[in-house]
């Protein structure tokens, strides 16, 4: 029996589940999963409020978790799915980790790494795909900040 | 009795002590301290090898530690001293934390955040001072990589 190969949309749905956990915890709702060989090896959501720590973005925690799982700091066989375009800090971490692929949902026009030059930040081997389930990803963020105003 | 106000060189020496700990542990030798009201509230050195985690740079750990100490995620009254020019990831974290001042020793011409545009990455209120004890900071890194070759 052949194993099912899941789509980018499937894994982005899993990242959205993480973002919803952040939303419910009154955190800026961003979620991430890391996939290796078609399996999720790390899940995380933003915890900057709970941990009182600006470095506790979903991507950063997912990277730490995946590295721990794989017992290696390079994630060059892995794909990172994240509901929002990574910020510069997270893009820097994604570069160090040498991901094979970055897939993000909604764009972040204020803090996203594309405001700088993505080619210079990310590792040259990292493929980038954006816009996967972007409406579903964006609506969480929009709703969150509308409630705050 | 007036309290002594320590110089940038004094605190950079403390960051160099941290970098030496990294050197002795066979980690890329970068050290950092965070100062608030003329007192060191966090010390850290690079632990990427021991933790198998690309996010375990000296600055990142110092930020997490200082935030924990202050029980707040914004470090806008604080100064970060680091022996090497921060990378893009760390510069992104420094921006989120809104440091008052960043002081670094040696420049990093390969991975330093100044390769991009520093004005866009760092928080606009963060003052930047570079070159403090730069030879002492640089010699650790140079010696480390010479030994690896």
Short mmCIF file of C-alpha atoms in Angstrom, two decimals:
data_model
loop_
_atom_site.label_atom_id
_atom_site.label_comp_id
_atom_site.label_asym_id
_atom_site.label_seq_id
_atom_site.Cartn_x
_atom_site.Cartn_y
_atom_site.Cartn_z
CA UNK A 1 0.00 0.00 0.00
CA UNK A 2 1.37 3.36 -1.00
CA UNK A 3 1.56 6.04 1.61
CA UNK A 4 -0.50 9.16 1.07
CA UNK A 5 1.42 12.27 0.07
CA UNK A 6 -0.24 15.21 1.72
CA UNK A 7 -0.65 18.57 0.03
CA UNK A 8 0.63 21.97 1.10
CA UNK A 9 -2.98 22.84 1.92
CA UNK A 10 -3.24 19.85 4.25
CA UNK A 11 -0.22 20.89 6.28
CA UNK A 12 -1.25 24.54 6.25
CA UNK A 13 -4.55 23.45 7.80
CA UNK A 14 -2.50 21.92 10.60
CA UNK A 15 -0.61 25.19 11.01
CA UNK A 16 -3.96 27.01 11.14
CA UNK A 17 -5.03 24.70 13.97
CA UNK A 18 -1.96 25.89 15.86
CA UNK A 19 -2.78 29.52 15.09
CA UNK A 20 -6.26 28.98 16.51
CA UNK A 21 -4.74 27.76 19.76
CA UNK A 22 -2.80 31.02 19.93
CA UNK A 23 -5.97 32.95 19.19
CA UNK A 24 -7.81 31.21 22.02
CA UNK A 25 -4.92 32.02 24.36
CA UNK A 26 -5.08 35.72 23.40
CA UNK A 27 -1.76 35.51 21.59
CA UNK A 28 -1.19 37.01 18.14
CA UNK A 29 -2.55 34.04 16.18
CA UNK A 30 0.29 32.53 14.20
CA UNK A 31 0.87 28.79 13.91
CA UNK A 32 3.57 26.63 12.38
CA UNK A 33 4.32 23.00 11.64
CA UNK A 34 7.51 21.40 10.38
CA UNK A 35 7.28 18.45 8.03
CA UNK A 36 9.96 15.90 7.32
CA UNK A 37 9.36 12.95 4.99
CA UNK A 38 5.66 13.76 4.78
CA UNK A 39 5.27 13.67 8.58
CA UNK A 40 4.77 16.48 11.06
CA UNK A 41 7.72 16.50 13.44
CA UNK A 42 7.01 19.78 15.23
CA UNK A 43 4.02 22.02 15.96
CA UNK A 44 4.00 25.36 17.65
CA UNK A 45 2.11 28.58 18.04
CA UNK A 46 3.07 32.04 19.10
CA UNK A 47 3.70 32.33 22.86
CA UNK A 48 5.22 35.81 23.19
CA UNK A 49 2.65 36.90 25.78
CA UNK A 50 2.64 33.79 27.91
CA UNK A 51 6.42 33.54 27.96
CA UNK A 52 6.98 37.31 28.02
CA UNK A 53 9.56 36.78 25.33
CA UNK A 54 9.77 38.40 21.91
CA UNK A 55 11.71 35.42 20.60
CA UNK A 56 8.83 33.00 21.23
CA UNK A 57 7.35 33.19 17.74
CA UNK A 58 5.73 30.05 16.35
CA UNK A 59 8.54 29.47 13.86
CA UNK A 60 11.32 29.80 16.45
CA UNK A 61 9.72 27.29 18.76
CA UNK A 62 8.96 24.90 15.93
CA UNK A 63 12.61 25.07 14.82
CA UNK A 64 13.89 24.36 18.32
CA UNK A 65 11.40 21.51 18.66
CA UNK A 66 12.25 19.94 15.28
CA UNK A 67 15.99 20.18 15.94
CA UNK A 68 15.46 18.49 19.25
CA UNK A 69 13.40 15.76 17.60
CA UNK A 70 15.96 15.15 14.86
CA UNK A 71 18.92 15.68 17.17
CA UNK A 72 20.48 17.95 14.58
CA UNK A 73 20.46 21.67 14.04
CA UNK A 74 20.15 21.63 10.25
CA UNK A 75 16.65 21.08 8.93
CA UNK A 76 17.65 20.79 5.28
CA UNK A 77 15.27 17.93 4.60
CA UNK A 78 12.34 19.76 6.14
CA UNK A 79 9.49 22.05 5.13
CA UNK A 80 8.22 24.83 7.38
CA UNK A 81 4.54 25.71 7.10
CA UNK A 82 3.54 28.93 8.80
CA UNK A 83 0.27 30.84 8.63
CA UNK A 84 1.91 34.28 8.34
CA UNK A 85 4.92 35.50 6.39
CA UNK A 86 7.88 35.23 8.79
CA UNK A 87 9.43 38.33 10.30
CA UNK A 88 13.11 39.15 9.87
CA UNK A 89 14.09 37.30 13.06
CA UNK A 90 12.31 34.13 11.97
CA UNK A 91 13.60 34.44 8.41
CA UNK A 92 17.11 34.61 9.86
CA UNK A 93 16.49 31.44 11.84
CA UNK A 94 14.98 29.75 8.76
CA UNK A 95 18.17 30.64 6.89
CA UNK A 96 20.45 29.21 9.57
CA UNK A 97 18.39 26.01 9.66
CA UNK A 98 18.68 25.60 5.87
CA UNK A 99 15.11 24.44 5.29
CA UNK A 100 14.35 22.82 1.93
CA UNK A 101 11.13 24.74 1.63
CA UNK A 102 9.19 27.51 3.31
CA UNK A 103 5.44 27.68 2.80
CA UNK A 104 3.49 30.55 4.28
CA UNK A 105 -0.14 31.63 4.10
CA UNK A 106 -0.92 35.31 4.60
CA UNK A 107 1.54 38.07 3.77
CA UNK A 108 2.71 40.45 6.48
CA UNK A 109 3.09 43.80 4.81
CA UNK A 110 4.33 45.52 7.97
CA UNK A 111 6.81 43.11 9.50
CA UNK A 112 7.35 40.41 6.89
CA UNK A 113 10.87 39.57 5.79
CA UNK A 114 10.01 40.40 2.19
CA UNK A 115 10.15 44.06 3.18
CA UNK A 116 13.89 43.51 3.05
CA UNK A 117 15.37 41.37 0.33
CA UNK A 118 14.34 37.76 0.73
CA UNK A 119 17.18 36.52 -1.41
CA UNK A 120 19.71 37.93 0.97
CA UNK A 121 18.08 36.59 4.14
CA UNK A 122 17.04 33.05 3.29
CA UNK A 123 19.38 30.23 2.44
CA UNK A 124 19.82 30.06 -1.35
CA UNK A 125 18.57 26.47 -1.44
CA UNK A 126 15.28 27.22 0.31
CA UNK A 127 12.26 27.13 -2.00
CA UNK A 128 9.55 29.64 -1.07
CA UNK A 129 5.82 29.23 -1.63
CA UNK A 130 3.35 31.84 -0.42
CA UNK A 131 -0.40 32.31 -0.40
CA UNK A 132 -1.45 28.77 0.60
CA UNK A 133 -4.88 29.18 2.28
CA UNK A 134 -4.04 32.84 2.68
CA UNK A 135 -7.61 33.97 3.41
CA UNK A 136 -8.05 31.48 6.22
CA UNK A 137 -4.65 32.39 7.59
CA UNK A 138 -5.27 36.12 7.38
CA UNK A 139 -8.75 36.11 8.89
CA UNK A 140 -7.42 34.94 12.25
CA UNK A 141 -4.97 37.81 12.45
CA UNK A 142 -7.50 40.37 11.26
CA UNK A 143 -10.13 39.20 13.72
CA UNK A 144 -7.61 39.21 16.54
CA UNK A 145 -6.52 42.80 15.98
CA UNK A 146 -10.09 44.00 15.33
CA UNK A 147 -11.04 42.70 18.77
CA UNK A 148 -8.10 44.57 20.33
CA UNK A 149 -9.17 47.93 18.93
CA UNK B 1 28.44 57.62 48.06
CA UNK B 2 27.84 57.77 44.33
CA UNK B 3 27.54 54.56 42.44
CA UNK B 4 30.13 53.85 39.79
CA UNK B 5 28.97 54.18 36.21
CA UNK B 6 30.67 51.50 34.17
CA UNK B 7 31.93 52.08 30.65
CA UNK B 8 31.00 50.29 27.44
CA UNK B 9 34.47 48.71 27.58
CA UNK B 10 33.77 47.33 31.05
CA UNK B 11 30.59 45.58 29.95
CA UNK B 12 32.17 44.41 26.70
CA UNK B 13 34.86 42.73 28.82
CA UNK B 14 32.07 40.84 30.55
CA UNK B 15 30.66 39.81 27.17
CA UNK B 16 34.16 38.64 26.18
CA UNK B 17 34.25 36.46 29.30
CA UNK B 18 31.09 34.81 28.02
CA UNK B 19 32.61 34.38 24.56
CA UNK B 20 35.59 32.65 26.15
CA UNK B 21 33.27 30.16 27.82
CA UNK B 22 31.86 29.37 24.37
CA UNK B 23 35.39 29.01 23.01
CA UNK B 24 36.30 26.56 25.76
CA UNK B 25 33.16 24.56 24.98
CA UNK B 26 34.09 24.39 21.28
CA UNK B 27 31.22 26.66 20.33
CA UNK B 28 31.60 29.58 17.92
CA UNK B 29 32.87 32.08 20.51
CA UNK B 30 30.28 34.82 20.85
CA UNK B 31 29.21 36.27 24.19
CA UNK B 32 26.57 38.75 25.30
CA UNK B 33 25.43 40.59 28.40
CA UNK B 34 22.35 42.74 28.92
CA UNK B 35 22.61 45.77 31.18
CA UNK B 36 19.75 47.60 32.86
CA UNK B 37 20.37 50.58 35.16
CA UNK B 38 24.11 49.96 35.12
CA UNK B 39 23.69 46.33 36.25
CA UNK B 40 24.10 43.09 34.31
CA UNK B 41 20.75 41.28 34.30
CA UNK B 42 21.59 38.54 31.78
CA UNK B 43 24.68 36.75 30.47
CA UNK B 44 24.86 34.19 27.73
CA UNK B 45 27.12 32.61 25.19
CA UNK B 46 26.50 30.76 21.98
CA UNK B 47 25.17 27.23 22.53
CA UNK B 48 24.18 26.15 19.03
CA UNK B 49 26.30 22.99 19.18
CA UNK B 50 25.40 21.86 22.65
CA UNK B 51 21.70 22.49 22.12
CA UNK B 52 21.74 21.44 18.46
CA UNK B 53 19.70 24.53 17.75
CA UNK B 54 20.46 27.32 15.30
CA UNK B 55 18.38 29.71 17.39
CA UNK B 56 20.67 29.35 20.45
CA UNK B 57 22.83 32.37 19.67
CA UNK B 58 24.20 34.35 22.62
CA UNK B 59 21.91 37.30 21.97
CA UNK B 60 18.75 35.19 21.74
CA UNK B 61 19.42 33.48 25.01
CA UNK B 62 20.35 36.71 26.73
CA UNK B 63 17.08 38.29 25.54
CA UNK B 64 15.03 35.37 26.84
CA UNK B 65 16.91 35.50 30.13
CA UNK B 66 16.55 39.27 30.58
CA UNK B 67 12.84 39.14 29.74
CA UNK B 68 12.40 36.43 32.30
CA UNK B 69 14.32 38.45 34.90
CA UNK B 70 12.30 41.62 34.24
CA UNK B 71 9.05 39.72 33.70
CA UNK B 72 8.43 41.78 30.60
CA UNK B 73 9.14 41.23 26.94
CA UNK B 74 10.20 44.76 26.06
CA UNK B 75 13.78 45.63 26.97
CA UNK B 76 13.50 49.31 26.13
CA UNK B 77 15.52 50.42 29.15
CA UNK B 78 18.31 47.97 28.41
CA UNK B 79 21.62 47.82 26.58
CA UNK B 80 22.82 44.71 24.78
CA UNK B 81 26.58 44.14 24.63
CA UNK B 82 27.69 41.47 22.21
CA UNK B 83 31.18 40.58 21.03
CA UNK B 84 30.19 40.10 17.38
CA UNK B 85 27.88 42.05 15.12
CA UNK B 86 24.47 40.35 15.38
CA UNK B 87 23.14 38.26 12.50
CA UNK B 88 19.80 39.01 10.86
CA UNK B 89 17.92 36.67 13.22
CA UNK B 90 19.36 38.33 16.30
CA UNK B 91 18.90 41.82 14.84
CA UNK B 92 15.24 40.95 14.32
CA UNK B 93 14.94 39.87 17.95
CA UNK B 94 16.76 43.04 19.09
CA UNK B 95 14.22 45.06 17.11
CA UNK B 96 11.23 43.29 18.68
CA UNK B 97 12.70 43.80 22.16
CA UNK B 98 13.15 47.53 21.51
CA UNK B 99 16.54 47.86 23.19
CA UNK B 100 17.71 51.39 24.03
CA UNK B 101 21.17 50.62 22.82
CA UNK B 102 23.14 47.93 21.02
CA UNK B 103 26.91 47.81 21.50
CA UNK B 104 28.94 45.28 19.54
CA UNK B 105 32.63 44.59 19.21
CA UNK B 106 33.86 42.92 16.05
CA UNK B 107 32.08 43.30 12.74
CA UNK B 108 30.75 40.23 10.92
CA UNK B 109 31.25 40.91 7.26
CA UNK B 110 29.70 37.61 6.18
CA UNK B 111 26.60 37.25 8.33
CA UNK B 112 26.18 40.57 10.11
CA UNK B 113 22.87 42.39 9.89
CA UNK B 114 24.56 45.44 8.38
CA UNK B 115 24.82 43.46 5.14
CA UNK B 116 21.14 44.32 4.84
CA UNK B 117 19.94 47.75 5.87
CA UNK B 118 20.31 48.21 9.60
CA UNK B 119 17.82 51.05 9.64
CA UNK B 120 15.07 48.79 8.42
CA UNK B 121 15.79 45.93 10.80
CA UNK B 122 16.43 47.57 14.17
CA UNK B 123 13.89 49.56 16.13
CA UNK B 124 14.21 53.26 15.24
CA UNK B 125 14.88 54.19 18.86
CA UNK B 126 17.82 51.81 19.29
CA UNK B 127 21.19 53.56 19.40
CA UNK B 128 24.02 51.53 17.83
CA UNK B 129 27.67 51.61 18.84
CA UNK B 130 30.21 49.34 17.18
CA UNK B 131 33.90 48.58 17.51
CA UNK B 132 34.15 48.50 21.32
CA UNK B 133 37.19 46.26 22.08
CA UNK B 134 36.87 44.98 18.56
CA UNK B 135 40.34 43.42 18.39
CA UNK B 136 39.80 41.41 21.56
CA UNK B 137 36.38 40.37 20.34
CA UNK B 138 37.62 39.41 16.88
CA UNK B 139 40.68 37.45 18.00
CA UNK B 140 38.51 34.81 19.68
CA UNK B 141 36.56 34.17 16.51
CA UNK B 142 39.65 34.18 14.31
CA UNK B 143 41.51 31.78 16.58
CA UNK B 144 38.50 29.49 16.76
CA UNK B 145 38.13 29.17 13.01
CA UNK B 146 41.89 28.89 12.45
CA UNK B 147 41.91 25.87 14.75
CA UNK B 148 39.05 24.31 12.76
CA UNK B 149 40.92 24.54 9.46
#
